Amino acid sequence: MIEVKNISFKYAGQKNLVFDDFSFTLKENNIYGLLGKNGTGKSTLLYLISGLLRPKKGTVSVDGIDAYKRQPEMLQEIFIVPEEFDLPAMSLEQYVKINEPFYPRFSREVLEACLKDFELTTDLKLNALSMGQKKKAFIAFAMATNTKYLLMDEPTNGLDIPSKSQFRKVVAQYMNDDRLVIISTHQVHDVEQLLDHILMLDQRSLLLNASTQEIMEKYTFEYRLPQQMDDTVLYAEPTLQGNAVIAKRNAGDPETQVNLELLFNAVTKGLVK
């Protein structure tokens, strides 16, 4: 379990707090989508959870261990895929030999399967990869660590359309009951079918903290013609297919897939909570 309790944080040299008395709890067996406008602290939150940053006040703990202490028993259970990163000038095989001992449940079988899904070979030279290939190789390594906690910051940036589909397949295939995944993203359509739980950040607070099942039970997401608009509609945006709407779900209404972009816009305008 990840617990964030009453944290305050700001970067050196900046006047404004990124977080102020901010709290929430995350539990295993969930894929969390972390959404928010630029500057709301999504990446900062991932770095606080992984212990790469330290809160000015409050605590961030992973299974009861203070994250900022970066103790070995925590580090072997957490892996972060940042939005941008560099890989060393070596082969993937060399990289794995150096790093797999830090992760007790590292699986060469999972690594090879993920590389195959990403249409990559195992004889990669890391410094010779394109941006998209580098990201896929690193995500494959991340999945192979089998850590209990996996944090991903904009993982689909730089991936082409087929690779985004491969990414969803890889994450879904190697999710298990003990794992907790956080995906911070602006590319909501790339991941909305993966997510079990939605977290929407605003300045210093959570605007929404709900499971996708809870959201689908309360709302329907659909397209309506102008004559179909009624008082059940909570939020609407015009599109070429008609109005994209979020409406109250009544008993007997069919369950609909969550439209994350529409939901985000409605929540940030205060029309859906």
Short mmCIF file of C-alpha atoms in Angstrom, two decimals:
data_model
loop_
_atom_site.label_atom_id
_atom_site.label_comp_id
_atom_site.label_asym_id
_atom_site.label_seq_id
_atom_site.Cartn_x
_atom_site.Cartn_y
_atom_site.Cartn_z
CA MET A 1 0.00 0.00 0.00
CA ILE A 2 1.15 3.55 -0.78
CA GLU A 3 0.17 6.20 1.77
CA VAL A 4 0.60 9.92 1.24
CA LYS A 5 -0.20 11.79 4.46
CA ASN A 6 -0.55 15.56 4.77
CA ILE A 7 2.42 16.34 2.55
CA SER A 8 3.61 19.78 1.55
CA PHE A 9 6.21 20.23 -1.16
CA LYS A 10 7.77 22.95 -3.28
CA TYR A 11 10.87 23.11 -5.41
CA ALA A 12 13.85 25.18 -4.27
CA GLY A 13 13.69 28.73 -5.57
CA GLN A 14 9.95 28.61 -6.22
CA LYS A 15 7.38 30.49 -4.15
CA ASN A 16 4.32 28.36 -4.83
CA LEU A 17 3.69 25.00 -3.22
CA VAL A 18 3.09 22.04 -5.52
CA PHE A 19 1.29 20.18 -2.71
CA ASP A 20 -0.10 21.53 0.55
CA ASP A 21 -1.58 19.19 3.21
CA PHE A 22 -2.18 16.60 0.48
CA SER A 23 -3.22 13.01 1.30
CA PHE A 24 -4.44 9.80 -0.32
CA THR A 25 -3.99 6.02 -0.16
CA LEU A 26 -3.41 3.59 -3.03
CA LYS A 27 -3.93 -0.18 -2.81
CA GLU A 28 -2.62 -3.20 -4.70
CA ASN A 29 -4.39 -4.90 -7.61
CA ASN A 30 -5.19 -1.61 -9.32
CA ILE A 31 -3.98 0.27 -12.37
CA TYR A 32 -4.33 3.95 -11.47
CA GLY A 33 -4.58 6.69 -14.06
CA LEU A 34 -3.01 9.92 -12.78
CA LEU A 35 -4.42 12.86 -14.75
CA GLY A 36 -4.04 16.61 -14.48
CA LYS A 37 -3.14 19.77 -16.33
CA ASN A 38 0.49 20.74 -16.83
CA GLY A 39 2.07 21.90 -13.59
CA THR A 40 -0.33 20.15 -11.23
CA GLY A 41 2.37 17.86 -9.85
CA LYS A 42 1.86 14.50 -11.57
CA SER A 43 5.55 13.80 -12.16
CA THR A 44 6.45 15.31 -8.78
CA LEU A 45 4.06 12.89 -7.07
CA LEU A 46 5.70 9.90 -8.77
CA TYR A 47 9.15 11.09 -7.68
CA LEU A 48 7.90 11.56 -4.10
CA ILE A 49 6.48 8.03 -4.05
CA SER A 50 9.73 6.57 -5.39
CA GLY A 51 11.78 8.55 -2.86
CA LEU A 52 13.60 10.66 -5.43
CA LEU A 53 12.09 13.75 -3.81
CA ARG A 54 11.36 14.40 -0.13
CA PRO A 55 8.28 16.25 1.15
CA LYS A 56 8.84 19.39 3.22
CA LYS A 57 6.11 18.22 5.59
CA GLY A 58 4.13 15.02 6.00
CA THR A 59 5.08 11.50 4.94
CA VAL A 60 5.07 9.27 1.88
CA SER A 61 5.31 5.58 2.76
CA VAL A 62 5.46 2.39 0.72
CA ASP A 63 4.38 -0.65 2.74
CA GLY A 64 5.04 1.35 5.88
CA ILE A 65 8.57 2.41 4.85
CA ASP A 66 9.35 6.13 4.44
CA ALA A 67 9.95 6.49 0.70
CA TYR A 68 12.65 9.17 0.97
CA LYS A 69 14.88 6.80 2.97
CA ARG A 70 15.12 4.58 -0.16
CA GLN A 71 15.80 1.47 1.86
CA PRO A 72 16.76 -1.65 -0.13
CA GLU A 73 13.60 -3.56 0.87
CA MET A 74 11.51 -0.76 -0.69
CA LEU A 75 13.68 -0.17 -3.76
CA GLN A 76 13.52 -3.83 -4.77
CA GLU A 77 9.72 -3.49 -4.89
CA ILE A 78 9.38 -0.25 -6.85
CA PHE A 79 10.34 0.76 -10.39
CA ILE A 80 9.79 4.07 -12.14
CA VAL A 81 9.73 4.70 -15.88
CA PRO A 82 10.28 8.47 -16.26
CA GLU A 83 9.02 10.41 -19.26
CA GLU A 84 12.56 11.07 -20.47
CA PHE A 85 15.64 9.02 -19.73
CA ASP A 86 19.01 7.98 -21.14
CA LEU A 87 20.26 4.43 -21.42
CA PRO A 88 23.95 3.53 -21.24
CA ALA A 89 26.08 2.66 -24.26
CA MET A 90 25.89 -1.11 -23.82
CA SER A 91 23.88 -4.07 -24.99
CA LEU A 92 20.57 -4.98 -23.41
CA GLU A 93 22.14 -8.22 -22.20
CA GLN A 94 24.84 -6.28 -20.34
CA TYR A 95 22.24 -3.94 -18.88
CA VAL A 96 20.17 -6.86 -17.61
CA LYS A 97 23.19 -8.61 -16.06
CA ILE A 98 24.07 -5.47 -14.12
CA ASN A 99 20.56 -4.58 -12.95
CA GLU A 100 18.57 -7.81 -12.51
CA PRO A 101 20.23 -8.71 -9.17
CA PHE A 102 18.49 -5.69 -7.58
CA TYR A 103 15.05 -7.24 -8.27
CA PRO A 104 14.53 -10.65 -6.60
CA ARG A 105 11.65 -11.67 -8.89
CA PHE A 106 13.23 -10.50 -12.15
CA SER A 107 12.06 -12.73 -15.01
CA ARG A 108 14.04 -13.26 -18.21
CA GLU A 109 10.98 -15.04 -19.56
CA VAL A 110 8.81 -11.93 -19.08
CA LEU A 111 11.52 -9.73 -20.58
CA GLU A 112 11.76 -11.86 -23.72
CA ALA A 113 7.97 -12.07 -24.03
CA CYS A 114 7.59 -8.27 -23.72
CA LEU A 115 10.36 -7.67 -26.26
CA LYS A 116 8.61 -10.07 -28.63
CA ASP A 117 5.31 -8.24 -28.13
CA PHE A 118 7.11 -4.97 -28.92
CA GLU A 119 8.71 -6.59 -31.98
CA LEU A 120 12.22 -6.11 -30.59
CA THR A 121 15.06 -8.61 -30.45
CA THR A 122 17.12 -9.51 -27.39
CA ASP A 123 20.46 -8.49 -28.96
CA LEU A 124 19.72 -4.76 -28.74
CA LYS A 125 22.39 -2.08 -28.51
CA LEU A 126 20.75 0.45 -26.19
CA ASN A 127 22.61 3.49 -27.53
CA ALA A 128 21.56 2.68 -31.10
CA LEU A 129 17.80 2.76 -30.49
CA SER A 130 15.29 5.35 -31.63
CA MET A 131 13.26 7.15 -28.97
CA GLY A 132 10.31 4.80 -29.41
CA GLN A 133 12.48 1.66 -29.38
CA LYS A 134 14.33 2.89 -26.28
CA LYS A 135 11.05 3.43 -24.46
CA LYS A 136 9.75 -0.01 -25.43
CA ALA A 137 12.97 -1.71 -24.31
CA PHE A 138 12.88 0.09 -20.96
CA ILE A 139 9.19 -0.72 -20.41
CA ALA A 140 9.96 -4.37 -21.19
CA PHE A 141 12.70 -4.31 -18.53
CA ALA A 142 10.32 -2.58 -16.09
CA MET A 143 7.67 -5.28 -16.55
CA ALA A 144 10.31 -8.01 -16.12
CA THR A 145 11.38 -6.67 -12.71
CA ASN A 146 8.06 -7.94 -11.31
CA THR A 147 8.13 -5.23 -8.68
CA LYS A 148 5.06 -4.75 -6.52
CA TYR A 149 4.89 -1.07 -7.51
CA LEU A 150 5.35 0.22 -11.05
CA LEU A 151 5.22 3.96 -11.79
CA MET A 152 5.07 5.23 -15.38
CA ASP A 153 5.28 8.86 -16.46
CA GLU A 154 3.83 9.46 -19.95
CA PRO A 155 4.76 5.93 -21.09
CA THR A 156 3.10 6.23 -24.53
CA ASN A 157 4.89 9.43 -25.54
CA GLY A 158 7.10 8.61 -28.52
CA LEU A 159 5.26 5.38 -29.36
CA ASP A 160 3.57 4.93 -32.73
CA ILE A 161 -0.01 3.65 -33.01
CA PRO A 162 0.83 -0.10 -33.16
CA SER A 163 3.25 0.30 -30.25
CA LYS A 164 0.55 1.91 -28.09
CA SER A 165 -1.62 -1.15 -28.63
CA GLN A 166 1.35 -3.37 -27.77
CA PHE A 167 1.92 -1.34 -24.60
CA ARG A 168 -1.66 -1.96 -23.43
CA LYS A 169 -1.27 -5.67 -24.12
CA VAL A 170 2.00 -5.90 -22.19
CA VAL A 171 0.67 -4.08 -19.10
CA ALA A 172 -2.59 -6.06 -19.01
CA GLN A 173 -0.84 -9.40 -19.53
CA TYR A 174 1.60 -8.97 -16.64
CA MET A 175 -0.72 -7.32 -14.14
CA ASN A 176 -1.43 -9.47 -11.08
CA ASP A 177 -3.27 -9.25 -7.76
CA ASP A 178 -0.20 -8.07 -5.86
CA ARG A 179 0.80 -5.30 -8.25
CA LEU A 180 -0.02 -1.60 -8.17
CA VAL A 181 0.58 0.42 -11.33
CA ILE A 182 0.35 4.20 -11.64
CA ILE A 183 0.25 5.66 -15.16
CA SER A 184 0.60 9.45 -15.34
CA THR A 185 -0.48 10.66 -18.77
CA HIS A 186 -1.99 13.33 -20.99
CA GLN A 187 -2.65 10.72 -23.68
CA VAL A 188 -5.83 9.45 -22.06
CA HIS A 189 -7.17 7.57 -25.07
CA ASP A 190 -4.00 5.46 -25.10
CA VAL A 191 -4.71 3.98 -21.66
CA GLU A 192 -8.38 4.45 -20.74
CA GLN A 193 -9.22 0.78 -21.38
CA LEU A 194 -6.46 -0.28 -18.97
CA LEU A 195 -7.37 1.78 -15.94
CA ASP A 196 -9.18 0.50 -12.84
CA HIS A 197 -9.08 3.78 -10.91
CA ILE A 198 -8.88 7.46 -11.83
CA LEU A 199 -7.02 10.15 -9.90
CA MET A 200 -7.40 13.73 -11.15
CA LEU A 201 -5.00 16.29 -9.71
CA ASP A 202 -5.61 20.01 -9.40
CA GLN A 203 -3.35 22.49 -7.70
CA ARG A 204 -2.66 20.87 -4.32
CA SER A 205 -5.72 18.62 -4.27
CA LEU A 206 -7.50 15.63 -5.81
CA LEU A 207 -10.51 16.62 -7.88
CA LEU A 208 -11.52 13.01 -8.44
CA ASN A 209 -10.57 9.76 -6.72
CA ALA A 210 -12.85 7.00 -7.99
CA SER A 211 -12.76 3.57 -9.57
CA THR A 212 -13.85 3.24 -13.18
CA GLN A 213 -16.62 0.93 -11.96
CA GLU A 214 -17.96 3.65 -9.65
CA ILE A 215 -17.86 6.15 -12.51
CA MET A 216 -19.71 3.80 -14.88
CA GLU A 217 -22.36 3.13 -12.25
CA LYS A 218 -23.09 6.86 -11.85
CA TYR A 219 -22.74 8.15 -15.42
CA THR A 220 -23.27 7.24 -19.05
CA PHE A 221 -20.99 8.44 -21.84
CA GLU A 222 -22.65 8.70 -25.22
CA TYR A 223 -23.46 10.82 -28.28
CA ARG A 224 -26.80 12.59 -28.52
CA LEU A 225 -28.53 14.65 -31.15
CA PRO A 226 -29.75 18.14 -30.14
CA GLN A 227 -33.33 16.90 -29.71
CA GLN A 228 -32.10 14.20 -27.32
CA MET A 229 -30.60 16.64 -24.83
CA ASP A 230 -32.48 16.65 -21.52
CA ASP A 231 -32.00 17.39 -17.83
CA THR A 232 -30.01 14.19 -17.27
CA VAL A 233 -27.09 15.71 -19.21
CA LEU A 234 -24.38 16.99 -16.88
CA TYR A 235 -21.79 17.98 -19.49
CA ALA A 236 -21.68 18.12 -23.28
CA GLU A 237 -19.24 18.94 -26.06
CA PRO A 238 -20.21 19.36 -29.73
CA THR A 239 -18.64 16.87 -32.17
CA LEU A 240 -19.21 15.79 -35.76
CA GLN A 241 -21.16 12.78 -34.44
CA GLY A 242 -23.47 14.98 -32.35
CA ASN A 243 -23.02 16.08 -28.76
CA ALA A 244 -20.63 13.97 -26.68
CA VAL A 245 -22.31 13.92 -23.29
CA ILE A 246 -21.95 12.74 -19.73
CA ALA A 247 -25.39 12.02 -18.29
CA LYS A 248 -26.76 10.65 -15.05
CA ARG A 249 -27.20 6.92 -15.32
CA ASN A 250 -30.66 5.72 -14.40
CA ALA A 251 -31.65 2.23 -13.29
CA GLY A 252 -31.79 -0.01 -16.34
CA ASP A 253 -29.51 2.16 -18.48
CA PRO A 254 -26.76 0.14 -20.20
CA GLU A 255 -23.21 0.47 -18.91
CA THR A 256 -20.96 2.55 -21.16
CA GLN A 257 -17.20 2.88 -21.57
CA VAL A 258 -15.69 5.84 -19.71
CA ASN A 259 -14.59 8.68 -22.01
CA LEU A 260 -11.64 9.98 -20.01
CA GLU A 261 -11.10 13.13 -22.03
CA LEU A 262 -14.74 14.12 -21.64
CA LEU A 263 -14.67 13.22 -17.94
CA PHE A 264 -11.50 15.23 -17.35
CA ASN A 265 -13.00 18.33 -18.97
CA ALA A 266 -16.22 17.98 -16.96
CA VAL A 267 -14.41 17.44 -13.64
CA THR A 268 -12.02 20.37 -14.13
CA LYS A 269 -15.02 22.63 -14.84
CA GLY A 270 -16.68 21.42 -11.63
CA LEU A 271 -19.67 19.88 -13.46
CA VAL A 272 -18.97 16.28 -12.42
CA LYS A 273 -17.54 15.14 -9.06
#
